[in-house]
Amino acid sequence: MDRDLELRRQVCFALYSASRAVTDVYRPLLEELGLTYPQYLALLALWERGDAVPTVKELGEALHLDSGTLSPMLKRLEGAGLVGRYRSDRDERIVEVRLTDAGRALRRRVDDIPRRVARATGLSENELLALRDTLTRVTEAIHSTGAHPPAQKEK
Amino acid sequence: MDRDLELRRQVCFALYSASRAVTDVYRPLLEELGLTYPQYLALLALWERGDAVPTVKELGEALHLDSGTLSPMLKRLEGAGLVGRYRSDRDERIVEVRLTDAGRALRRRVDDIPRRVARATGLSENELLALRDTLTRVTEAIHSTGAHPPAQKEK
DNA sequence: AGCAGATTAGTTGTGCACAACTAGATCGTG
DNA sequence: CACGATCTAGTTGTGCACAACTAATCTGCT
């Protein structure tokens, strides 16, 4: 009785499994570049900003991550020579994250990765877009219902 | 140029974000029961087996996790009094994982959790089912293409 | 000016995930 | 039977995520 709790019926388990499976596809591709998957996402956020220089906080908002996760990760990217971190002159609480030349150059080497991962999912282009949009709606629905995100807490 | 790398266009980032957002919905609900989200998934796998007693390996296959993750997690569940672990008599390599009475009893307290999480996603029943099936296909496509899973490696 | 409260980044501690490895048990084949 | 290969669970080390906290800075208000 109560078949509602079967593992294979759970959307949450499908989501958890698929997320890890997709990361498994990225892992060997990124390993050649010395990157982990979250580091790759952070670089995507930096690359798409062009010359704009985000703060740790802005990066956290883009990635839905807090400083407890980002600070050590950015230190590792700094250690790898891909980014630099600089205290702002205007406001010394703020740290700006800048790509180094090596960090910018790395972008060329990831060009075909999204395509290769998309192929591995077995989904068509349209299915991928529909999936992405559904997932984005879910994330936004949860974040908007006063959930928790790395933003406001209770006052 | 090369807008293909924009963060918000990536299916992988949508998946990563949605997975963490859904976990955020579970967290406060499970915290009342003293469970983490992966522990909850492990209990789902145990509950649905009824009287059958899975081994660590079988549990790992159900959850797509290896012993490096499961062994410490099962120890914590054992510490919480929810499961017991027993070396098999027939084959001393094997460890069987059995629910305790407390572990079985906990099932009643999670009954309404899936429904509450489903509501938070903002998706209709049909959308949820379609999403689950798409994600399951993705996971299976990746695992079947000789990926990596906690199963065979290269020979 | 002065100070309470807010803001930003960082630190600490816990718990996954995963790779690489170890220890011990079992199996298969000669 | 011997023994190398295989199998199972566990251990170690790295890197996220996240809660809870700290330190330093800034802001608004009086």
PDB file of N, CA, C and O in Angstrom, chain A residues 23-24 33-34 51 88 95:
ATOM      1  N   THR A  23      26.305  15.339 -14.810  1.00  0.00           N
ATOM      2  CA  THR A  23      27.626  15.713 -14.308  1.00  0.00           C
ATOM      3  C   THR A  23      28.662  14.648 -14.666  1.00  0.00           C
ATOM      4  O   THR A  23      29.816  14.971 -14.962  1.00  0.00           O
ATOM      5  N   ASP A  24      28.226  13.383 -14.656  1.00  0.00           N
ATOM      6  CA  ASP A  24      29.148  12.310 -15.025  1.00  0.00           C
ATOM      7  C   ASP A  24      29.627  12.448 -16.461  1.00  0.00           C
ATOM      8  O   ASP A  24      30.728  12.005 -16.793  1.00  0.00           O
ATOM      9  N   LEU A  33      40.686  19.730 -18.606  1.00  0.00           N
ATOM     10  CA  LEU A  33      40.973  21.159 -18.426  1.00  0.00           C
ATOM     11  C   LEU A  33      41.306  21.465 -16.971  1.00  0.00           C
ATOM     12  O   LEU A  33      41.502  22.629 -16.605  1.00  0.00           O
ATOM     13  N   GLY A  34      41.294  20.445 -16.137  1.00  0.00           N
ATOM     14  CA  GLY A  34      41.586  20.661 -14.726  1.00  0.00           C
ATOM     15  C   GLY A  34      40.453  21.330 -13.986  1.00  0.00           C
ATOM     16  O   GLY A  34      40.679  21.975 -12.961  1.00  0.00           O
ATOM     17  N   ASP A  51      33.610  42.177 -20.128  1.00  0.00           N
ATOM     18  CA  ASP A  51      34.542  42.996 -19.364  1.00  0.00           C
ATOM     19  C   ASP A  51      33.997  43.418 -18.004  1.00  0.00           C
ATOM     20  O   ASP A  51      34.731  43.969 -17.190  1.00  0.00           O
ATOM     21  N   SER A  88      37.508  45.719  -3.348  1.00  0.00           N
ATOM     22  CA  SER A  88      37.129  46.984  -3.977  1.00  0.00           C
ATOM     23  C   SER A  88      37.682  48.156  -3.166  1.00  0.00           C
ATOM     24  O   SER A  88      37.772  48.104  -1.950  1.00  0.00           O
ATOM     25  N   VAL A  95      34.522  41.959  -2.774  1.00  0.00           N
ATOM     26  CA  VAL A  95      35.627  41.364  -3.515  1.00  0.00           C
ATOM     27  C   VAL A  95      35.198  41.190  -4.969  1.00  0.00           C
ATOM     28  O   VAL A  95      34.159  40.587  -5.240  1.00  0.00           O
TER      29      VAL A  95
END
